[in-house]
Short mmCIF file of C-alpha atoms in Angstrom, two decimals:
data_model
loop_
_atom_site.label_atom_id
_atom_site.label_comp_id
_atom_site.label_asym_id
_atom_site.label_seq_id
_atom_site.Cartn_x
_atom_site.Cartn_y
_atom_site.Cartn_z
CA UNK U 1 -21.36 -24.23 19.99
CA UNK U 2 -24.76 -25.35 21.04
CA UNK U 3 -25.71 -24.33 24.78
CA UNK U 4 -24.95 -26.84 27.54
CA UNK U 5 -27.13 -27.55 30.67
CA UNK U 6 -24.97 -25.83 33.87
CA UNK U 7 -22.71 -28.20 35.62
CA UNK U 8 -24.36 -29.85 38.27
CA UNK U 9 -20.91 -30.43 40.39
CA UNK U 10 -20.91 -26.62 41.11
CA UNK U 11 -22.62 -25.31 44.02
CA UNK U 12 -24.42 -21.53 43.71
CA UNK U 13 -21.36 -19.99 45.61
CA UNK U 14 -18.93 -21.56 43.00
CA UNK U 15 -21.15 -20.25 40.32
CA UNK U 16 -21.26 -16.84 41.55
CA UNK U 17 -17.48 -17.12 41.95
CA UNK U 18 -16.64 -17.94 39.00
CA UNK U 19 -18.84 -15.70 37.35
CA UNK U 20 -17.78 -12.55 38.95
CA UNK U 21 -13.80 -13.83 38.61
CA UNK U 22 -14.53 -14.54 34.45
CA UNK U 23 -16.06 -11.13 34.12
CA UNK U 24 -13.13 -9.08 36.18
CA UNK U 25 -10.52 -10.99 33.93
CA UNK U 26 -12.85 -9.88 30.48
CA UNK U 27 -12.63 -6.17 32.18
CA UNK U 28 -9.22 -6.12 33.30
CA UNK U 29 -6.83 -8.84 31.49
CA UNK U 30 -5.50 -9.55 34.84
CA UNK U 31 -5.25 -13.10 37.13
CA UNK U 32 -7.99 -12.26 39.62
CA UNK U 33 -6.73 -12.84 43.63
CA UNK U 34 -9.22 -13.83 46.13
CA UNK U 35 -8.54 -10.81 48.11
CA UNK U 36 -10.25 -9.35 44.97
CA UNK U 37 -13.18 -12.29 44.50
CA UNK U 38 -14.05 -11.77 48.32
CA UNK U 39 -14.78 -8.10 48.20
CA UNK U 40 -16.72 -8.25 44.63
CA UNK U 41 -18.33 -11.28 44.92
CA UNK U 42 -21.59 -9.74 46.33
CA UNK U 43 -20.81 -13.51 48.82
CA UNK U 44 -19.88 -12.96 52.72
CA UNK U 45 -17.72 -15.53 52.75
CA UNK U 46 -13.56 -14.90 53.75
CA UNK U 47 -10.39 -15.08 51.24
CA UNK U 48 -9.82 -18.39 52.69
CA UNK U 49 -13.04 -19.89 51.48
CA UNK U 50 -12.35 -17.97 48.16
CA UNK U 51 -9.06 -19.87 47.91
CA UNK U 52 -10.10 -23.59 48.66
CA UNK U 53 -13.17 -22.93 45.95
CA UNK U 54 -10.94 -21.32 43.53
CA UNK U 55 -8.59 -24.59 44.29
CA UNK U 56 -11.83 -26.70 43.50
CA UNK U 57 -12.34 -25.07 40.46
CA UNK U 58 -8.99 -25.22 39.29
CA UNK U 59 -8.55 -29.44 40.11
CA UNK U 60 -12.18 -29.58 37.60
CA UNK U 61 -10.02 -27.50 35.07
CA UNK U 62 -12.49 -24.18 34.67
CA UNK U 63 -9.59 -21.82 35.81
CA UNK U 64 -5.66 -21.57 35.94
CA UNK U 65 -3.33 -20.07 37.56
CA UNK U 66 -0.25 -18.44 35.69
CA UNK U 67 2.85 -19.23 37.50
CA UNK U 68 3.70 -15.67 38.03
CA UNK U 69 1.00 -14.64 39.49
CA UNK U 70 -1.00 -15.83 42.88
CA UNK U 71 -4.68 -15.06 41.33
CA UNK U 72 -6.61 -17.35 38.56
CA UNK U 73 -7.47 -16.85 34.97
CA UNK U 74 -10.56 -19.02 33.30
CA UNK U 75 -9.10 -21.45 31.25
CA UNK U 76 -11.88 -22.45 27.55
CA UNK U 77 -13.77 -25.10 29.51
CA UNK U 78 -14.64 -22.52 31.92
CA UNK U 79 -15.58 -19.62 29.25
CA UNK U 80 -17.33 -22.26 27.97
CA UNK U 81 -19.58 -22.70 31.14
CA UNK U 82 -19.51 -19.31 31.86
CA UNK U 83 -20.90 -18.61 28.55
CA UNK U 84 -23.64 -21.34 28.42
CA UNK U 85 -25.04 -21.00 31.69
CA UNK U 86 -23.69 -17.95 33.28
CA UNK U 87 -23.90 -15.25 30.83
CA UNK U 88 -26.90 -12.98 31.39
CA UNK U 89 -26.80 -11.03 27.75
CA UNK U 90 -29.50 -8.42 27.27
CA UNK U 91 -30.98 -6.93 24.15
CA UNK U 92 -28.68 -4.21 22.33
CA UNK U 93 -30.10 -0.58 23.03
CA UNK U 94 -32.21 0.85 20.75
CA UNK U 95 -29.57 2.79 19.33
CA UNK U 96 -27.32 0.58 18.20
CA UNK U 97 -30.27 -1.37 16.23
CA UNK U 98 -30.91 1.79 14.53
CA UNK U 99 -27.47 2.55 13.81
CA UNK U 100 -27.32 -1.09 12.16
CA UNK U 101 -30.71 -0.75 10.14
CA UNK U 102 -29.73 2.44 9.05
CA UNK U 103 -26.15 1.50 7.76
CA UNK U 104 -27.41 -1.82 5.68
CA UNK U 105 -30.46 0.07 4.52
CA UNK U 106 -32.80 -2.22 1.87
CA UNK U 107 -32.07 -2.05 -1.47
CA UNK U 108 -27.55 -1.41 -1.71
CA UNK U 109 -26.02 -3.85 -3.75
CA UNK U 110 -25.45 -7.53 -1.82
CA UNK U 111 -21.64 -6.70 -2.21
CA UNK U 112 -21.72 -2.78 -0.74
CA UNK U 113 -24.14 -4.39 2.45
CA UNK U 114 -21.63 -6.95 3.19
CA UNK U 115 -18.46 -4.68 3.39
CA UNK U 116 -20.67 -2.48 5.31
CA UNK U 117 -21.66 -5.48 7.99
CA UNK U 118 -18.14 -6.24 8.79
CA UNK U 119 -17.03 -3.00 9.08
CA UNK U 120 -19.91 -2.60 11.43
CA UNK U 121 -19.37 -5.69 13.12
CA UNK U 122 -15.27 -4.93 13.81
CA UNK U 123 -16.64 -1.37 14.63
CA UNK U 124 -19.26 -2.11 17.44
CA UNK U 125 -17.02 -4.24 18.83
CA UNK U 126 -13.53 -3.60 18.32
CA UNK U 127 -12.61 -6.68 16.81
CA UNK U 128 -12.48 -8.60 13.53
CA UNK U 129 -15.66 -8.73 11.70
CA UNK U 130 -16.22 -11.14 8.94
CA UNK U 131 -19.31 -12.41 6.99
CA UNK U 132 -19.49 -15.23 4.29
CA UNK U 133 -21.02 -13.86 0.66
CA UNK U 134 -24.17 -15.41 -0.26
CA UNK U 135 -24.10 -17.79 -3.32
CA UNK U 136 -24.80 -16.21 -6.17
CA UNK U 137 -27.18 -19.35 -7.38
CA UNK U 138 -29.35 -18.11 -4.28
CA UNK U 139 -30.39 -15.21 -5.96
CA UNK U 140 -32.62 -14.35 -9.29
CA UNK U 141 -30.87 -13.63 -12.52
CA UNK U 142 -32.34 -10.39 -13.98
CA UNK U 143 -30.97 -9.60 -17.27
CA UNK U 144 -27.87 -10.74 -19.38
CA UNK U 145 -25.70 -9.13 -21.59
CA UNK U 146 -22.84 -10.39 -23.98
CA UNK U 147 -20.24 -8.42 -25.24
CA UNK U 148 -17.61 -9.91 -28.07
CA UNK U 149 -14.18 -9.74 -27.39
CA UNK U 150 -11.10 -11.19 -29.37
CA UNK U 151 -11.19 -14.75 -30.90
CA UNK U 152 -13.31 -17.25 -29.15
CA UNK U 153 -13.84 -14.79 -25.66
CA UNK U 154 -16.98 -13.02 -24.57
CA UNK U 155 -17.84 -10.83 -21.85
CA UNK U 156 -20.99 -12.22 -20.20
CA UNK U 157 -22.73 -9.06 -17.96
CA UNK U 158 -25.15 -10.43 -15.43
CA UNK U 159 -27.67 -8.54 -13.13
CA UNK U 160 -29.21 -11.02 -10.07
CA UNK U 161 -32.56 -9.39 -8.33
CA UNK U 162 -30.53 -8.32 -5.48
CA UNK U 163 -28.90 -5.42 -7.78
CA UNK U 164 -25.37 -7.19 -7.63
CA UNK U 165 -23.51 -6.84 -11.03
CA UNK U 166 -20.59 -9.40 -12.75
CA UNK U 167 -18.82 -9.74 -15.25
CA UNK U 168 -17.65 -13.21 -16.32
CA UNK U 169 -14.83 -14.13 -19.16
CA UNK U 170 -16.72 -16.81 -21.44
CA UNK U 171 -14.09 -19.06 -23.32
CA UNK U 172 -16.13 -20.48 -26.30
CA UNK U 173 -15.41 -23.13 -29.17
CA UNK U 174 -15.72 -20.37 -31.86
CA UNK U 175 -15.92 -17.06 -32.20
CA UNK U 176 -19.33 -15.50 -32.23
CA UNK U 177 -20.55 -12.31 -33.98
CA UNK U 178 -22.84 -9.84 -32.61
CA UNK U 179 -25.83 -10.90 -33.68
CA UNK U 180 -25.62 -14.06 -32.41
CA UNK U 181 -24.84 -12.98 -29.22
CA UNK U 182 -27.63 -10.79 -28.92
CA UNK U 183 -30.14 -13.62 -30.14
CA UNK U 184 -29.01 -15.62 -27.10
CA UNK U 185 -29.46 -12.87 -24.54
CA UNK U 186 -32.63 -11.82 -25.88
CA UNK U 187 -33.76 -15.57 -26.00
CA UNK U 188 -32.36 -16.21 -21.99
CA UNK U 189 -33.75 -12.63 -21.65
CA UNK U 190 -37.19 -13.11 -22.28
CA UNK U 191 -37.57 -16.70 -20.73
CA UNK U 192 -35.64 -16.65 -17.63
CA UNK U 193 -35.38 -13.64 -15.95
CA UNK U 194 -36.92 -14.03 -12.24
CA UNK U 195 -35.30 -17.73 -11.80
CA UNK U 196 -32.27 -18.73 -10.20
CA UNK U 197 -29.29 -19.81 -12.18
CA UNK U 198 -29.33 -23.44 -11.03
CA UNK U 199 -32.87 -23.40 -12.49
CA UNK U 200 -31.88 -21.50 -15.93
CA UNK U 201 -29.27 -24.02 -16.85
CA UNK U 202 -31.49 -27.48 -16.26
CA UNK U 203 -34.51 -26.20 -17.71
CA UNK U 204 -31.78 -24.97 -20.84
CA UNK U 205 -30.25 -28.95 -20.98
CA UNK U 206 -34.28 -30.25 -20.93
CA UNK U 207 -34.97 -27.84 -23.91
CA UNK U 208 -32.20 -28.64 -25.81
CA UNK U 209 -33.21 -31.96 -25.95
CA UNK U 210 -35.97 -32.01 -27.30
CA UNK U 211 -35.78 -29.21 -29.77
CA UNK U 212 -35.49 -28.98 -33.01
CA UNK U 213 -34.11 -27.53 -36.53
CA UNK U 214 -33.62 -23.72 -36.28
CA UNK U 215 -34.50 -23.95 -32.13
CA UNK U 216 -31.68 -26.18 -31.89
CA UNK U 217 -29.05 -23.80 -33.37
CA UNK U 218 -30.08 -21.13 -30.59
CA UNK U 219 -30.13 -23.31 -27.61
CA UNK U 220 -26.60 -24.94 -28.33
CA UNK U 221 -25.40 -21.34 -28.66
CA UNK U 222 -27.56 -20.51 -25.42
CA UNK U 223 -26.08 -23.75 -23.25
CA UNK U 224 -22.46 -22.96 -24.87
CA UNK U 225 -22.47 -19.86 -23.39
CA UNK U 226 -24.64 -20.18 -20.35
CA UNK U 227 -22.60 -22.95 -18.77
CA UNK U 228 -19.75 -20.62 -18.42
CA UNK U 229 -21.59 -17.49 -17.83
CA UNK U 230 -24.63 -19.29 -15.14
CA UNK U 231 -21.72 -21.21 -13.28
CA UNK U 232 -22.02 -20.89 -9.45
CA UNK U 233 -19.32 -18.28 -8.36
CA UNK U 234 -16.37 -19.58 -5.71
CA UNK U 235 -17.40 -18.83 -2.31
CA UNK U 236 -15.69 -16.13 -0.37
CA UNK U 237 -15.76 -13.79 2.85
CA UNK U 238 -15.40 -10.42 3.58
CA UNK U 239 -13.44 -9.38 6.35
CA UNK U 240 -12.87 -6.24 8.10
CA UNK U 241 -11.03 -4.85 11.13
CA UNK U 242 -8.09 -7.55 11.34
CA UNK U 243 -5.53 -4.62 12.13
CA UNK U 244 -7.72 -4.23 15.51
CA UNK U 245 -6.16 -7.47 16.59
CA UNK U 246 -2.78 -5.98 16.80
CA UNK U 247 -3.45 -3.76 20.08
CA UNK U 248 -4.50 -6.94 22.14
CA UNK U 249 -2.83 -8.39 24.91
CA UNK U 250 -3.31 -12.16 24.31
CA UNK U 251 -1.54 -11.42 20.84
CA UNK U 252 1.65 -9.70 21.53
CA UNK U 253 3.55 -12.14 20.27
CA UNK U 254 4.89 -11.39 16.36
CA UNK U 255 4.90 -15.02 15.52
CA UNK U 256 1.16 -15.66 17.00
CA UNK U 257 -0.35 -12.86 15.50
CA UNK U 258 1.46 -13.36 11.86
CA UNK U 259 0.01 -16.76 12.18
CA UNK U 260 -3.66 -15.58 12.90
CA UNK U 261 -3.02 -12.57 9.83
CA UNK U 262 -2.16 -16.17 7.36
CA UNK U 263 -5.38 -17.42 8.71
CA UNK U 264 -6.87 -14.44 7.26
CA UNK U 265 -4.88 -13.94 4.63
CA UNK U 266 -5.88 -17.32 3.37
CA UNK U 267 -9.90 -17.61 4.13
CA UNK U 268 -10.55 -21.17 3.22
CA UNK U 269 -10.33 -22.88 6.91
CA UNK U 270 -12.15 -19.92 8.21
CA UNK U 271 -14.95 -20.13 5.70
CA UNK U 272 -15.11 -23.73 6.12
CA UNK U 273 -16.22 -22.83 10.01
CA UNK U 274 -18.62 -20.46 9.16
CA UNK U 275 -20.35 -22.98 6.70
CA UNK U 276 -20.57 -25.55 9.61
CA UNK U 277 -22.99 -22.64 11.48
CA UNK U 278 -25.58 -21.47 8.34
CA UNK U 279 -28.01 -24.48 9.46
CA UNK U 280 -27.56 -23.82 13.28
CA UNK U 281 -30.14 -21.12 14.60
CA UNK U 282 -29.38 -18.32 16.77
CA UNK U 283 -25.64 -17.40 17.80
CA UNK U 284 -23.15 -20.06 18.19
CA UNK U 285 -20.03 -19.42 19.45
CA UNK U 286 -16.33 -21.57 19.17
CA UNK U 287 -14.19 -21.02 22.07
CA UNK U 288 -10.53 -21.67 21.66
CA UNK U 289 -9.82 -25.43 20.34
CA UNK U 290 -13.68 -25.35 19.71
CA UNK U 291 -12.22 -23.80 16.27
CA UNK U 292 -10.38 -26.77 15.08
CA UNK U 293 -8.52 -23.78 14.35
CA UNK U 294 -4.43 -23.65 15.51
CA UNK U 295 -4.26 -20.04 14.45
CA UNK U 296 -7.54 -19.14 16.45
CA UNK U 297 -5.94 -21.05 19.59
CA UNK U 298 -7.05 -18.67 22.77
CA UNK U 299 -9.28 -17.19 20.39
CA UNK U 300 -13.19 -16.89 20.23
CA UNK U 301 -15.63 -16.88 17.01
CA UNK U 302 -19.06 -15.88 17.59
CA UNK U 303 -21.39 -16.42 14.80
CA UNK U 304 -24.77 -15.98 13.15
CA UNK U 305 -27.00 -17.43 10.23
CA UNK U 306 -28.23 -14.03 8.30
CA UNK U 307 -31.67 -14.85 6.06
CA UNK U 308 -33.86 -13.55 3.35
CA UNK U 309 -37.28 -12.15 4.47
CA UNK U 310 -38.40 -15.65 3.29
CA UNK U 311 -36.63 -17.44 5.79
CA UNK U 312 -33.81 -18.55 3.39
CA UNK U 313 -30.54 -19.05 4.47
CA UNK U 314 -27.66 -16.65 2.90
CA UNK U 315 -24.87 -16.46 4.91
CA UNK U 316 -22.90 -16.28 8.14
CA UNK U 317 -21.58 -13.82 9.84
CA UNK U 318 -19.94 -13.18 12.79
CA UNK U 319 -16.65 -11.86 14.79
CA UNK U 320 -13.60 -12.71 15.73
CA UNK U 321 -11.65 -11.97 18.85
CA UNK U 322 -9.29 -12.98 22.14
CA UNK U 323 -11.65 -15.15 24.13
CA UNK U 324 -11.34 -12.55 26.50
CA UNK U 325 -14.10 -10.67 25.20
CA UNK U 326 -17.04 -8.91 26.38
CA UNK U 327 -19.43 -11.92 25.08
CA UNK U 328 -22.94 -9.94 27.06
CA UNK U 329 -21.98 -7.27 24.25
CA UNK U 330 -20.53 -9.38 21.65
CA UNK U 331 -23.69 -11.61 21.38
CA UNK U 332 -26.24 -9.31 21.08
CA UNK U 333 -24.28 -7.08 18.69
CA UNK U 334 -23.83 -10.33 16.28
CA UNK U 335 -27.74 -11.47 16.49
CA UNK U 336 -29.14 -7.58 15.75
CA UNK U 337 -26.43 -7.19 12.48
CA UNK U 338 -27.53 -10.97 11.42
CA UNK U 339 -31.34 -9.85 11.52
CA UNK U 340 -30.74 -6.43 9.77
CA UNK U 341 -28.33 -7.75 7.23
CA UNK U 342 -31.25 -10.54 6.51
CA UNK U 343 -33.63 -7.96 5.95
CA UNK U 344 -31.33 -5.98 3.89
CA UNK U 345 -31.22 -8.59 1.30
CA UNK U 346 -34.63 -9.60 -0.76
CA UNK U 347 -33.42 -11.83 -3.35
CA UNK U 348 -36.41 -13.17 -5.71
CA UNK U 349 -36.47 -16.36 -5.43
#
């Protein structure tokens, strides 16, 4: 979510508190004790002030305490403050910007770089790593190529700028022969290649109405079959590292984590959150309930837009994890594979 301004109700010893309790519970997975706060605090203050400003910050709801256990454990609201005004996340080392430049090098097919982002993602950080595919309308159409099949079905082959390849099933009224087919792609061919397929099939529907005679014939073939073949692909994600999720401690329940595998399983609600980020700058990050999520309850997204050298919008992408999570390392990690996917991917436009 978009950063907050730091709550003014906390004092600079509550702050540090806090801070140094949510990042020994991200280390450990353990209810901090403020035996523990008092001696790591950097603060010279006693247990016993530890405890009534742990108690504070309990009654305000930033931590809880589990009811086995004397020491605290941050509760969302307070990862969320600890992430917006907190968190002190540095640039990723050199190294691991190379290793992500040189793994989603320029010019791999759009399909090949995505796979290779979320395995990247889920790599660098040990969780799940997941990034929505581009629409194909986004990108220029190359070349076409039809291919006759039985009765009224053709196989439309497409190329897009971005080197991606598919093949689309064309159901058509009739049957058409060879020859026809290869008057259409030549015609599509020779006109359109370099514009984007939302572009192709308006400027084909202007054309066809006001042509004529022998023109006519060949655009109504051309619309027939470029309606079918030009129509804007479903939207999808690719996901990797999901099995990750099985060795952490917030999800050793079966039921919980068969829930969150459904989640995956099914895409829809996920990709529906990403798609709320692509016009939000920078990283945003969903924090538990933040999700709107039940599956992702106690869970954390963090997430970010990835765009064309032109400053065009492609995607999201982002990972997915306990909210337990090293967020100084998650962040950073997220921002560097947005930029190098983005420059990755140099669709014509």
């Amino acid at each position: 979510m978009s950063r907050k301004p730091a709550d003014p109700s906390l004092d600079p010893r509550a702050r540090q508190l806090l801070r140094t309790l949510i990042g020994h519970y991200i280390r450990s997975g353990e209810p901090v004790g403020s035996q523990t706060l008092a001696r790591h605090s950097g603060l010279d203050i006693s247990p016993a002030t530890v405890r009534n400003i742990l108690a504070d910050l309990e009654d305000v709801g930033l931590l809880s305490a589990p009811h086995h256990s004397a020491g605290r454990v941050p509760t969302a609201q307070g990862y969320r403050l600890f992430v917006d005004s907190l968190l002190q996340v540095r640039p990723l080392p050199d190294t691991d910007v190379a290793r992500l430049r040189g793994e989603l090098p320029v010019g791999t097919g759009t399909q090949a770089l995505l796979g290779s982002a979320s395995e990247l993602l889920s790599a660098m950080t040990h969780f799940v790593g997941v990034v929505s595919v581009p629409r194909r309308e986004q990108f220029a159409f190359r070349r076409i190529e039809f291919v006759p099949l039985d009765g009224p079905r053709v196989l439309a082959i497409l190329v897009f700028a971005d080197n991606e390849v598919q093949n689309r099933m064309v159901q058509t009224r009739r049957p058409f022969d060879a020859g026809e087919l290869e008057r259409v792609a030549n015609y599509l061919n020779a006109h359109f290649a370099g514009r984007t397929i939302a572009d192709i099939r308006g400027t084909l529907l202007r054309e066809l109405r006001s042509a004529q005679d022998e023109m006519q014939v060949l655009l109504t073939q051309s619309v027939e079959l470029a309606e079918q073949a030009l129509a804007p692909g479903g939207d999808d994600m690719v996901l990797a590292g999901q099995t990750r999720l099985m060795g952490v401690q917030e999800l050793a329940d079966l039921d919980r984590l068969r829930e969150l595998f459904d989640a995956f399983a099914r895409k829809r609600e996920i990709l529906q959150l990403l798609e709320r980020t692509v016009q939000a700058p920078g990283v945003r990050i969903f924090i538990g309930e933040e999700t709107g999520l039940a599956p992702l309850e106690g869970m954390s997204l963090v997430t970010a837009p990835y765009a064309s050298g032109a400053g065009q919008v492609l995607g999201v992408l982002g990972v997915i994890g306990p909210s337990r999570m090293a967020y100084d390392r998650v962040i950073p990690v997220v921002q560097a594979a947005a930029d190098a996917l983005g420059a990755a991917l140099q669709p014509e436009t």
